[in-house]
GROMACS .gro file of C-alpha atoms in nm:
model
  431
    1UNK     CA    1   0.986  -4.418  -3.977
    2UNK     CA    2   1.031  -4.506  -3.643
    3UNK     CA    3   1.278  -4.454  -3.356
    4UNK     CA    4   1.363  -4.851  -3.252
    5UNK     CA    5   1.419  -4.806  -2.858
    6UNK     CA    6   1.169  -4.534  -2.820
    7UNK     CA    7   0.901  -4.620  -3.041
    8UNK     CA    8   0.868  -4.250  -3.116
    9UNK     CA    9   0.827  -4.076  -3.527
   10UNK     CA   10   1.181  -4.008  -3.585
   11UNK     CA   11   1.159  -3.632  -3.581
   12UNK     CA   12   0.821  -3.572  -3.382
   13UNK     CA   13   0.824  -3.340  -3.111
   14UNK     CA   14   0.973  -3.534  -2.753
   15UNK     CA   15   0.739  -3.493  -2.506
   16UNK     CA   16   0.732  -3.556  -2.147
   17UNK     CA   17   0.533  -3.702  -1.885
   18UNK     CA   18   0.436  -3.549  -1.553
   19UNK     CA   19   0.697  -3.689  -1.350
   20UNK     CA   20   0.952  -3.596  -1.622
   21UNK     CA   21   0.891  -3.243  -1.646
   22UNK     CA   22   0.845  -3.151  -1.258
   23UNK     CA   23   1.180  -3.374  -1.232
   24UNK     CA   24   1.346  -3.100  -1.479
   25UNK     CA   25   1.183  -2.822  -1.341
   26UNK     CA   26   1.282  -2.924  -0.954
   27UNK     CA   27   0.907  -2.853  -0.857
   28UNK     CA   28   0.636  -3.130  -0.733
   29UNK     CA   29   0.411  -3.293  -0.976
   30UNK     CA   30   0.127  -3.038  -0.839
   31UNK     CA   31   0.331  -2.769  -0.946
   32UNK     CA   32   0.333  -2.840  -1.291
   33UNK     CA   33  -0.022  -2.853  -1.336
   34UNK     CA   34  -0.010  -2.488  -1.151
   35UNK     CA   35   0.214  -2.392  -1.429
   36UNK     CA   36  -0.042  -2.497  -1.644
   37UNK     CA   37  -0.356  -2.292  -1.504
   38UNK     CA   38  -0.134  -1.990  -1.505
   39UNK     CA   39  -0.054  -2.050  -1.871
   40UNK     CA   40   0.323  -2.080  -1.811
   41UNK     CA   41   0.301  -2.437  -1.948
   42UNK     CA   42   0.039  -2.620  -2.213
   43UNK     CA   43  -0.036  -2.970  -2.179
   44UNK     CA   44  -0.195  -3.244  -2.417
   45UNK     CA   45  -0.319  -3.594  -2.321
   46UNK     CA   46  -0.189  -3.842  -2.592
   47UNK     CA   47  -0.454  -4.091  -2.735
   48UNK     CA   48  -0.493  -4.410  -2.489
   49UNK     CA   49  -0.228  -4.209  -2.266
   50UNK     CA   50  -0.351  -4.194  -1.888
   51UNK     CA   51  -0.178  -3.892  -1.831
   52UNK     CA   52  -0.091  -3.525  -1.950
   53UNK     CA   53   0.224  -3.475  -2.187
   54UNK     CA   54   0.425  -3.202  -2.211
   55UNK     CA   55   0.649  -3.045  -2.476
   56UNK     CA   56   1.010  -3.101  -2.345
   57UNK     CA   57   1.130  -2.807  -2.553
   58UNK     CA   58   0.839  -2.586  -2.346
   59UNK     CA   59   0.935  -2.736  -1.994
   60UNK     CA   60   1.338  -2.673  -2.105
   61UNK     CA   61   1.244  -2.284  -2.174
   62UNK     CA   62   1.029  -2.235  -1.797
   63UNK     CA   63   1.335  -2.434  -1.641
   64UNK     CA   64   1.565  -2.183  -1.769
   65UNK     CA   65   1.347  -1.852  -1.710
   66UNK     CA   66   1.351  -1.980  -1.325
   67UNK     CA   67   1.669  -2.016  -1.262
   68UNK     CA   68   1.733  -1.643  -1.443
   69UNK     CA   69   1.430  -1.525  -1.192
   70UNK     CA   70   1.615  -1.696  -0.885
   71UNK     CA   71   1.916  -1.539  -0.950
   72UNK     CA   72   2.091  -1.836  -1.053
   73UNK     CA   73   2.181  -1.712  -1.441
   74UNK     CA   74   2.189  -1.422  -1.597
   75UNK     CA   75   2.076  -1.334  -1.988
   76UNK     CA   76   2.188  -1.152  -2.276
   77UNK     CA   77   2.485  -1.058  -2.087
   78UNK     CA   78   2.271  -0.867  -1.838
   79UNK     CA   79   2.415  -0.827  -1.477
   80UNK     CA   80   2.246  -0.933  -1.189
   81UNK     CA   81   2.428  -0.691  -0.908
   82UNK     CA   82   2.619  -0.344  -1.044
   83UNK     CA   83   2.960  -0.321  -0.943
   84UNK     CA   84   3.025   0.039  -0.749
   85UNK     CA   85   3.292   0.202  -0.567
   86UNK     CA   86   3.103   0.481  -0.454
   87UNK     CA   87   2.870   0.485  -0.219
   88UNK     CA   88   2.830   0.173   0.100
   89UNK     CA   89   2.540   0.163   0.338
   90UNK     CA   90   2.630  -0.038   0.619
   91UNK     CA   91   2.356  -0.059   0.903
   92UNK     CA   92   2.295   0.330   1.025
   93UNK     CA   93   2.591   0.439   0.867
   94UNK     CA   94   2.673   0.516   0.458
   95UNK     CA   95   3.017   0.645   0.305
   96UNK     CA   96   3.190   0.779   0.015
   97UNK     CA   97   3.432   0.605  -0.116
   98UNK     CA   98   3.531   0.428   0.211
   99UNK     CA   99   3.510   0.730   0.417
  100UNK     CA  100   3.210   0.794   0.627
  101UNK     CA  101   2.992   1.056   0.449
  102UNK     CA  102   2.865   1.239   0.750
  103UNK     CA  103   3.208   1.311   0.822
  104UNK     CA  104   3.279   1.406   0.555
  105UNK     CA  105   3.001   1.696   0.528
  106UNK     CA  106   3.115   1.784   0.835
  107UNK     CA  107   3.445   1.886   0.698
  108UNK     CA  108   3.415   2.029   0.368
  109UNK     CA  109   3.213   2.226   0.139
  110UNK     CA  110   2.915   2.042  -0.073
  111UNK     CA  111   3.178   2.110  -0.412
  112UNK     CA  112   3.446   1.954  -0.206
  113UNK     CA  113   3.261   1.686  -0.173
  114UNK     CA  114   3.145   1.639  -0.509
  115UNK     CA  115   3.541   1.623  -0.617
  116UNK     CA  116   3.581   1.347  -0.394
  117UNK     CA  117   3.309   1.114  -0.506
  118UNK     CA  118   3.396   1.209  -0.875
  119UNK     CA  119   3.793   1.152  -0.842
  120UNK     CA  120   3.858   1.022  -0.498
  121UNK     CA  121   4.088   1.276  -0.452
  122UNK     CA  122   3.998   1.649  -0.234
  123UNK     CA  123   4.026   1.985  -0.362
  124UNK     CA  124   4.028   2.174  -0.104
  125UNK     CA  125   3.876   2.519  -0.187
  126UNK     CA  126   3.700   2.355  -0.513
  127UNK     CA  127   3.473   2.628  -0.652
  128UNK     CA  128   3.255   2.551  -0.927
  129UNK     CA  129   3.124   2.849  -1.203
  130UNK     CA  130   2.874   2.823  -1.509
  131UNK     CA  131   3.028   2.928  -1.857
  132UNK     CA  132   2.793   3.222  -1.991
  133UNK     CA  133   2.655   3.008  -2.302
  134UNK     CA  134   2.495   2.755  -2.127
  135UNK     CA  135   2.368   2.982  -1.855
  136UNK     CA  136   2.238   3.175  -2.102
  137UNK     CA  137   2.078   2.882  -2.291
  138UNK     CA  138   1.939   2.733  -2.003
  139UNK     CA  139   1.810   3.071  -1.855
  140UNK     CA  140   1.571   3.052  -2.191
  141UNK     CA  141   1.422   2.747  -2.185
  142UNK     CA  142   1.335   2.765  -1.820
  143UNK     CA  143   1.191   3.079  -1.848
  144UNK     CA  144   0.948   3.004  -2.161
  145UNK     CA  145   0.771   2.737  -1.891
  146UNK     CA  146   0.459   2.808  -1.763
  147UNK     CA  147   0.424   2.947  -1.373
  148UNK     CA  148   0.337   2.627  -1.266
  149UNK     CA  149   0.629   2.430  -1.336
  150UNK     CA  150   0.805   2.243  -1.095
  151UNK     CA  151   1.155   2.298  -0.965
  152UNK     CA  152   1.249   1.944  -1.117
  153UNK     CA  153   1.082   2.054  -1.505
  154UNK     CA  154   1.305   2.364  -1.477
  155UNK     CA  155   1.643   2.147  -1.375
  156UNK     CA  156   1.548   1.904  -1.639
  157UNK     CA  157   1.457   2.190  -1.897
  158UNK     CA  158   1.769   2.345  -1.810
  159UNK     CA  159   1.983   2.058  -1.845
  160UNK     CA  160   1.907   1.963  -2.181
  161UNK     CA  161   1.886   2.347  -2.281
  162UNK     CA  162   2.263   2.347  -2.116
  163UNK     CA  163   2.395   2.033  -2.350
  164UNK     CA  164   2.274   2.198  -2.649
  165UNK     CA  165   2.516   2.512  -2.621
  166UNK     CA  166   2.801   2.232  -2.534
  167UNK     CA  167   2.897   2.091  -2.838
  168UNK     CA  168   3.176   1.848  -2.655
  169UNK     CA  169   2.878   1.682  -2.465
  170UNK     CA  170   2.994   1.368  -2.618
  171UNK     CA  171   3.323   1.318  -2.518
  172UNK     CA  172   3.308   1.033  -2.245
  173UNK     CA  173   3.656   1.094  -2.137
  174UNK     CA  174   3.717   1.128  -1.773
  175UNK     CA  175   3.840   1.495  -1.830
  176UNK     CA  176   3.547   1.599  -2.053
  177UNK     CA  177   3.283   1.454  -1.802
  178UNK     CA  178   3.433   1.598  -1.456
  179UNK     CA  179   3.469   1.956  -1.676
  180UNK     CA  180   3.104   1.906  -1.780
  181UNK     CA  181   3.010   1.819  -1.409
  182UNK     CA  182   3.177   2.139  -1.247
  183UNK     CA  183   2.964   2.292  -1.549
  184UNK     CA  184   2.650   2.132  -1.518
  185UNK     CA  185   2.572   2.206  -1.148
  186UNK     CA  186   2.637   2.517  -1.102
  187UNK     CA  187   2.427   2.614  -1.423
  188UNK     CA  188   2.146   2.410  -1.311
  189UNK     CA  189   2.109   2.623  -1.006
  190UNK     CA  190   2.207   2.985  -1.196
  191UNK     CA  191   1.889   2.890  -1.417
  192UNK     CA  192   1.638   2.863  -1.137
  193UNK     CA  193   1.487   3.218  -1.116
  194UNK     CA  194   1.584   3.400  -0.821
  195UNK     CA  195   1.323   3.462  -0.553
  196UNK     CA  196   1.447   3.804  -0.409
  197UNK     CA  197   1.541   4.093  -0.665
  198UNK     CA  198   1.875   4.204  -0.660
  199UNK     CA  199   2.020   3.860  -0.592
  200UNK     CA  200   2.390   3.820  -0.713
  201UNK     CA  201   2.549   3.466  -0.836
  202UNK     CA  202   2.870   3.466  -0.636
  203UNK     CA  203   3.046   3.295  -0.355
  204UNK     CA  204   2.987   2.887  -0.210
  205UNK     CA  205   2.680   2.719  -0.415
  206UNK     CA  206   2.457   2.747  -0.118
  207UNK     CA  207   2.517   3.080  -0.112
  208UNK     CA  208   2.385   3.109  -0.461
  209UNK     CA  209   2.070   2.820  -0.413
  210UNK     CA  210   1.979   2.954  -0.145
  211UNK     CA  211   1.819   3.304  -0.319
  212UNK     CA  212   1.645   3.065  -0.552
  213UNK     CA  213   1.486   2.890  -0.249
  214UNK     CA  214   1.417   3.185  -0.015
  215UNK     CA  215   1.351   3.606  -0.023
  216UNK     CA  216   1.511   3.577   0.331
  217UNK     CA  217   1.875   3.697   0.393
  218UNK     CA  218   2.030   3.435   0.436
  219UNK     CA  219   2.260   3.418   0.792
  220UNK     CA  220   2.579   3.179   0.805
  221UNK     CA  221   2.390   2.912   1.015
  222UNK     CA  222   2.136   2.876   0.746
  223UNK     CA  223   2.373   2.849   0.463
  224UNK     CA  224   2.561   2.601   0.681
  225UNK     CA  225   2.289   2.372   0.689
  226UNK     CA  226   2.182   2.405   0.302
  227UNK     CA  227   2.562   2.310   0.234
  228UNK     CA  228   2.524   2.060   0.479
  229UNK     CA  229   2.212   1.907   0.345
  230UNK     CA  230   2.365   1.925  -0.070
  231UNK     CA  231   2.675   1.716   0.073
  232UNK     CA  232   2.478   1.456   0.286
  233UNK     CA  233   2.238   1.404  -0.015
  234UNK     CA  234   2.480   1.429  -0.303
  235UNK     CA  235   2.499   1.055  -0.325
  236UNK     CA  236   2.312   0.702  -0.145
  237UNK     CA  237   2.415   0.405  -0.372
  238UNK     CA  238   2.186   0.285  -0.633
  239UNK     CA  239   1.832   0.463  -0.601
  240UNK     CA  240   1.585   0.456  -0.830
  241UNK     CA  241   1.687   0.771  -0.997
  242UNK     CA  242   2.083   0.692  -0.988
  243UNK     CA  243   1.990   0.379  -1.145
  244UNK     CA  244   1.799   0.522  -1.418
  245UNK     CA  245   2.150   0.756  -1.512
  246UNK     CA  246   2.346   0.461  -1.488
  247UNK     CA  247   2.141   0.277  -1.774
  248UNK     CA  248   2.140   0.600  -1.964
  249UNK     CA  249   2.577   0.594  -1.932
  250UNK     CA  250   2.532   0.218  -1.991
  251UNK     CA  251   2.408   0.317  -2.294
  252UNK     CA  252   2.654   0.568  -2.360
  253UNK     CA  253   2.435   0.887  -2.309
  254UNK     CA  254   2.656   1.201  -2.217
  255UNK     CA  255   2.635   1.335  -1.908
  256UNK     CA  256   2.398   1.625  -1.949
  257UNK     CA  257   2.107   1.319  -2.081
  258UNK     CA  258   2.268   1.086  -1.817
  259UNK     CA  259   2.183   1.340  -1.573
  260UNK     CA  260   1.825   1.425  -1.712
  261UNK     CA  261   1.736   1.055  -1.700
  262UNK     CA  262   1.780   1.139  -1.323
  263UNK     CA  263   1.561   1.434  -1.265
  264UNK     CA  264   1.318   1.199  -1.458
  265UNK     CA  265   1.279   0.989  -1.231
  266UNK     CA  266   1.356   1.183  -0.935
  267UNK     CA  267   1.028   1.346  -0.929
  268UNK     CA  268   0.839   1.049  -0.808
  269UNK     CA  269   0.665   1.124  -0.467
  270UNK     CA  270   0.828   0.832  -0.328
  271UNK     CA  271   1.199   0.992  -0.468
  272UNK     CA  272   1.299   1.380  -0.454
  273UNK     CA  273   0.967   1.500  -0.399
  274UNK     CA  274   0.906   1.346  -0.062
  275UNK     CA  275   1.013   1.633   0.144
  276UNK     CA  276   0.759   1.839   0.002
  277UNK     CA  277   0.489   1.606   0.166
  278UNK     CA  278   0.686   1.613   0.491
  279UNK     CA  279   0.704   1.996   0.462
  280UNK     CA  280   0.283   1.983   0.389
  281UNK     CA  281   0.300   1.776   0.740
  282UNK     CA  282   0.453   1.991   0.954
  283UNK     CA  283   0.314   2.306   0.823
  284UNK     CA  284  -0.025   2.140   0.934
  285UNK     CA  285   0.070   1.972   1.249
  286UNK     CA  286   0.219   2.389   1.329
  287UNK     CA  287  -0.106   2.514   1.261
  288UNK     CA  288  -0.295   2.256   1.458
  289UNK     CA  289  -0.078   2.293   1.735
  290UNK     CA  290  -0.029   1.893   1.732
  291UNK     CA  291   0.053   1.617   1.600
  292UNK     CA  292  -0.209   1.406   1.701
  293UNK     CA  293  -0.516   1.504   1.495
  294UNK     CA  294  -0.296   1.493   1.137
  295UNK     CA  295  -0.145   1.185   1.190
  296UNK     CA  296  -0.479   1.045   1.267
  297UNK     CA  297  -0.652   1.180   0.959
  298UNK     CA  298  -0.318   1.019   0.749
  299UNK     CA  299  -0.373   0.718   0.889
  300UNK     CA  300  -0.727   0.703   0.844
  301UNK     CA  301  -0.736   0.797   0.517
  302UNK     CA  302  -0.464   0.480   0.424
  303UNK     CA  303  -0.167   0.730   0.366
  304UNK     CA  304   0.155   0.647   0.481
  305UNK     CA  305   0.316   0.952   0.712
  306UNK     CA  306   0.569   1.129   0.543
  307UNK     CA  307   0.957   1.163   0.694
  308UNK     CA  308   0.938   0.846   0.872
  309UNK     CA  309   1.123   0.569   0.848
  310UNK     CA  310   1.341   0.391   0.558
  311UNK     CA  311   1.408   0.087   0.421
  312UNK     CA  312   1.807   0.106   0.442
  313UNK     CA  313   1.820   0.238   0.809
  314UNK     CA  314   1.666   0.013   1.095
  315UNK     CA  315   1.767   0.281   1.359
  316UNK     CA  316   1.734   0.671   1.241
  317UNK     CA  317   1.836   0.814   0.942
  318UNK     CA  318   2.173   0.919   0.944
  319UNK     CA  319   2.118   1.248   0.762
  320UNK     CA  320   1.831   1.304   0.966
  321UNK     CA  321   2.074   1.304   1.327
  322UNK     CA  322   2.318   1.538   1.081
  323UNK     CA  323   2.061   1.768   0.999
  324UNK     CA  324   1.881   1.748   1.298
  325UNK     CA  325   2.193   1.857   1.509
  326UNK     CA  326   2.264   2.178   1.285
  327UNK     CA  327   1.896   2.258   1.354
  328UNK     CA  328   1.889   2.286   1.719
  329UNK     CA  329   2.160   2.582   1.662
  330UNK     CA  330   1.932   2.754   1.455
  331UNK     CA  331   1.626   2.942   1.708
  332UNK     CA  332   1.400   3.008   1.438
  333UNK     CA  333   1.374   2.657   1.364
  334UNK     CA  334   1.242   2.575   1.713
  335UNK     CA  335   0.885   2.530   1.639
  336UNK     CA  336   0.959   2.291   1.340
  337UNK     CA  337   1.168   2.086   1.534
  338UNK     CA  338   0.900   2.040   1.835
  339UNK     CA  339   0.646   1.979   1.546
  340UNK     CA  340   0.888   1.723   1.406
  341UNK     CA  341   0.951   1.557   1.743
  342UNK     CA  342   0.571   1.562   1.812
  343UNK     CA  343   0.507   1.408   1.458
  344UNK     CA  344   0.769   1.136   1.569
  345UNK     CA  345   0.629   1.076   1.933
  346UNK     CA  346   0.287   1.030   1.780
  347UNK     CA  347   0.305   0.793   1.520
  348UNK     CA  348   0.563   0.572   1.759
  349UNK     CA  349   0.252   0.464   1.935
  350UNK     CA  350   0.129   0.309   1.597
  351UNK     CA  351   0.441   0.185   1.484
  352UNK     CA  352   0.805   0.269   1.616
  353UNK     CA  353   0.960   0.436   1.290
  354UNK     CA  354   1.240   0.724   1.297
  355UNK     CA  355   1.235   1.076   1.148
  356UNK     CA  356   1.412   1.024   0.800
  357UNK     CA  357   1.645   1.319   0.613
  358UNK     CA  358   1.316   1.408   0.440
  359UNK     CA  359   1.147   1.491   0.793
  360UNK     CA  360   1.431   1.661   0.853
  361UNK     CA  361   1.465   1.903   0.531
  362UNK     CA  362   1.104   1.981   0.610
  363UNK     CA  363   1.201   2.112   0.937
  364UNK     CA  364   1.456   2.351   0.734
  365UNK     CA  365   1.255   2.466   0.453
  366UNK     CA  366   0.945   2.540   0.691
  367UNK     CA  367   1.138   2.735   0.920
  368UNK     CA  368   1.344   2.930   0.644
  369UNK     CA  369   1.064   3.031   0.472
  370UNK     CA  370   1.079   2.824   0.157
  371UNK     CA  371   0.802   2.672  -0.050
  372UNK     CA  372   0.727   2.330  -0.037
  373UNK     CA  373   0.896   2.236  -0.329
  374UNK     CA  374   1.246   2.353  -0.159
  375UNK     CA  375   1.311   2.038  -0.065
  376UNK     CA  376   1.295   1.887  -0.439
  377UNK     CA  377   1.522   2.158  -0.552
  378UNK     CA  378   1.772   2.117  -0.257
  379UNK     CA  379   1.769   1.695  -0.334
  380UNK     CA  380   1.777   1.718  -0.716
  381UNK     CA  381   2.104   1.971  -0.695
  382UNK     CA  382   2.262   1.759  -0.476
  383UNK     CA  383   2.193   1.444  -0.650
  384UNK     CA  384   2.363   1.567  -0.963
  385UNK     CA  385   2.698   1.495  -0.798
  386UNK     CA  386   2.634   1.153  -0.734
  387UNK     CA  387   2.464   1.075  -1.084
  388UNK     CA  388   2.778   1.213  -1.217
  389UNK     CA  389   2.986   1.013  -1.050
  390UNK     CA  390   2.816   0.714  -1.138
  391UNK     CA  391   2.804   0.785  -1.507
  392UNK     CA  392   3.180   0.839  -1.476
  393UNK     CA  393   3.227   0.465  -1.320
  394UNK     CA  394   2.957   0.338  -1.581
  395UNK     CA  395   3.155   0.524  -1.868
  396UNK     CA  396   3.450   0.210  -1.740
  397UNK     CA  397   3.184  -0.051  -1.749
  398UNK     CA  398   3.126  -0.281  -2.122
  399UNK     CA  399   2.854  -0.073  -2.247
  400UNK     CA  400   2.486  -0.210  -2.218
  401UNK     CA  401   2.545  -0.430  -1.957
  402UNK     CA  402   2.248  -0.342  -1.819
  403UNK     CA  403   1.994  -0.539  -2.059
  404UNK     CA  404   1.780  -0.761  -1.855
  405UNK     CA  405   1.526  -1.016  -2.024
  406UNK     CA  406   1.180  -0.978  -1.964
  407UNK     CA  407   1.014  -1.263  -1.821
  408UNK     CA  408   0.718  -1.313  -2.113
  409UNK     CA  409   0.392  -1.381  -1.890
  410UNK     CA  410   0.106  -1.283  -2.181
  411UNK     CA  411  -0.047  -1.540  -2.394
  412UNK     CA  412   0.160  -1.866  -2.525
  413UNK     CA  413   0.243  -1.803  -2.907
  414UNK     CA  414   0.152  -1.907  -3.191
  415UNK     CA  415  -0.183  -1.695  -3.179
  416UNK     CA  416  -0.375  -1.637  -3.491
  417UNK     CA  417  -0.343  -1.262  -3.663
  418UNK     CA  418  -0.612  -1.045  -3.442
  419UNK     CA  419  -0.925  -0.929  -3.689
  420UNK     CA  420  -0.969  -0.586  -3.730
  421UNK     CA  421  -1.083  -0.383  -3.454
  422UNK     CA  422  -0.960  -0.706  -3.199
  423UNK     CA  423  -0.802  -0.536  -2.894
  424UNK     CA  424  -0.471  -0.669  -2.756
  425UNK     CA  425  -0.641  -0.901  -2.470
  426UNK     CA  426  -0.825  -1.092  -2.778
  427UNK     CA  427  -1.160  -0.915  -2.756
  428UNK     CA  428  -1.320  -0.754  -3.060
  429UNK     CA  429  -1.315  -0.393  -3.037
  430UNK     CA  430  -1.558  -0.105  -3.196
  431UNK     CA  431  -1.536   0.049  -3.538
   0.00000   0.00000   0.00000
């Protein structure tokens, strides 16, 4: 039976011509046929046809992935942008909550500022202490690790160690998370093992990281700066690791696993653990005695040079000038800074880029006598305020509405049912 205006088997598949399907897609007729090499799109040439035919229900499905990759639709009730009340980067400037972070830091204490982004209200004098269960628990697990493990394995040993002695760890309330939070971060740093003996868990949290970081005594400028540092980093809108514990609250993780999906990700030499190449720098460019011979083995072996430059700030760093400042009061960190400066001068005749806050906790860690790895520590602890915060606001949000749709670019189905032994890319594979 046939269709009487289009000539077409009632009930075959409708099929279009070349003009018809680059007219649906919005793309020239060229442009199909690209479609077509890259496997997006399969084509037929009818019998006595002149030209290539197209399934209209295949061109409908590539018109609608497009406009989800363009932005102009969304899928599976996924959200294209995240809605936050946090954190706004504006230029060389950021703030919390409205007010400008730097500020901020300026003013209070790194749990002070943790209150704020969590309630956005202050507590002046906020204090946070680990319960002795957790503590205890988390004090276990990281010390069953071997030697070798990182500062971010023992935070993220620790924090799931931690949930396990909390058995409220799934209450999502506001009240249950913030208690967890004033919980959580101070037990994350009470399970790092100390580095002098003797050292005594009491007073401001950089009081107590800072024995974890350093067998130095540690003088009221230095802690200044620590705090300083926890309270600039505690929070920069959605980076990778802070969106990684937002999906985790999307999905309604609790806050210890929200928090772990962090330190996950955090690791990442491009993350938390950038410092620690910055802090590799400028012990080297200190033992050269300049700059100039590093930076031109970095950039002649293809690697980017750490502590410079980022993508958010066109000008410097805002936590950089911060630090930086706080620095220049310090005399023992003299030789950093002129190694930082140098590092800066250097590479500005290759390409004009501006110390970044990693550059700058390198300067601090070098000169206070702290590994490498200090700088990983210092940004994971002060991270775990922000991630907080953000599971709190996700916690608000519909749950899962963070479920893109992949864009499917492997072979078209139907395929045939691989042989034994065929491997996934459709070759055949050993016995």
């Amino acid at each position: 039976m046939r269709d009487q205006e289009s000539g077409r088997s009632v009930g075959a598949e409708r099929r279009l011509s070349t003009k018809e399907a680059a007219a649906l897609l919005g793309v020239k007729p060229e442009t199909v046929y690209a479609y077509v090499s890259r496997g997006q799109l399969s084509s037929r040439r009818e019998p006595g046809g002149r030209g290539s035919t197209f399934a209209a229900a295949e061109v409908e499905a590539l018109a609608r992935r497009n406009r989800r990759e363009s932005g102009t639709g969304t899928a599976s009730g996924a959200e294209s942008s995240v809605r936050t009340r946090i954190t706004l980067i504006d230029t060389d400037r950021y703030y919390f909550r409205g007010v400008d972070a730097v500020e901020l830091a300026a003013r209070h204490t790194y749990e002070e500022v943790a209150e704020w982004l969590w309630t956005g209200r202050l507590r002046p004098g906020a204090a946070f202490h680990a319960p002795d269960a957790p503590v205890a628990a988390a004090r276990r697990a990281v010390d069953a690790l071997p030697e070798h493990a990182g500062p971010t394995d023992r935070l993220r040993v620790a924090a799931a160690a931690a949930a396990t002695a909390d058995p409220l760890r799934f209450d999502l309330s506001e009240a249950a998370v913030l208690g967890t939070a004033r919980a959580l971060v101070p037990t994350l740093v009470a399970a790092l093992p100390p580095v002098a003996p003797g050292h005594r868990d009491e007073g401001p949290l950089a009081r107590r990281l800072w024995g974890r970081l350093s067998g130095r005594p540690a003088d009221e400028a230095s802690l200044k700066v620590l705090d300083r540092a926890l309270s600039l980093l505690a929070d920069h809108d959605l980076a990778a690791s802070t969106l990684a514990v937002r999906v985790a609250a999307s999905a309604r993780a609790h806050a210890y696993a929200a928090v772990s999906a962090g330190l996950g990700v955090i690791e990442g030499p491009l993350h938390g653990a950038a410092s620690g190449l910055a802090h590799r720098l400028l012990l080297e460019v200190l033992d050269q005695g300049s700059a100039a011979p590093v930076i031109t083995d970095e950039l002649r072996a293809g690697r980017r040079v750490p502590g410079l430059g980022h993508r958010l700030y066109p000008g410097e760093d805002p936590r950089a000038r911060a630090l930086f400042a706080l620095l220049e009061e310090i005399p023992a960190a003299a030789p950093a800074l002129a190694a930082a400066r140098d590092i800066v001068a250097t590479t500005a005749r290759h390409t004009p880029l501006h110390a970044n806050v990693d550059l700058a906790l390198a300067v601090f860690t070098a000169s206070s006598g702290m590994p490498a790895t200090a700088g990983e520590t210092i940004f994971a602890v002060a991270r775990t305020a922000g991630w907080i915060a953000h599971a709190l606001e996700e916690y608000g949000e519909d749950p899962l509405r963070m479920r893109p749709s992949g864009t499917y670019v492997g072979p078209r189905p139907p395929r045939p049912l691989p042989g034994r032994g065929e491997e996934a890319h459709g070759g055949r594979g050993g016995w």
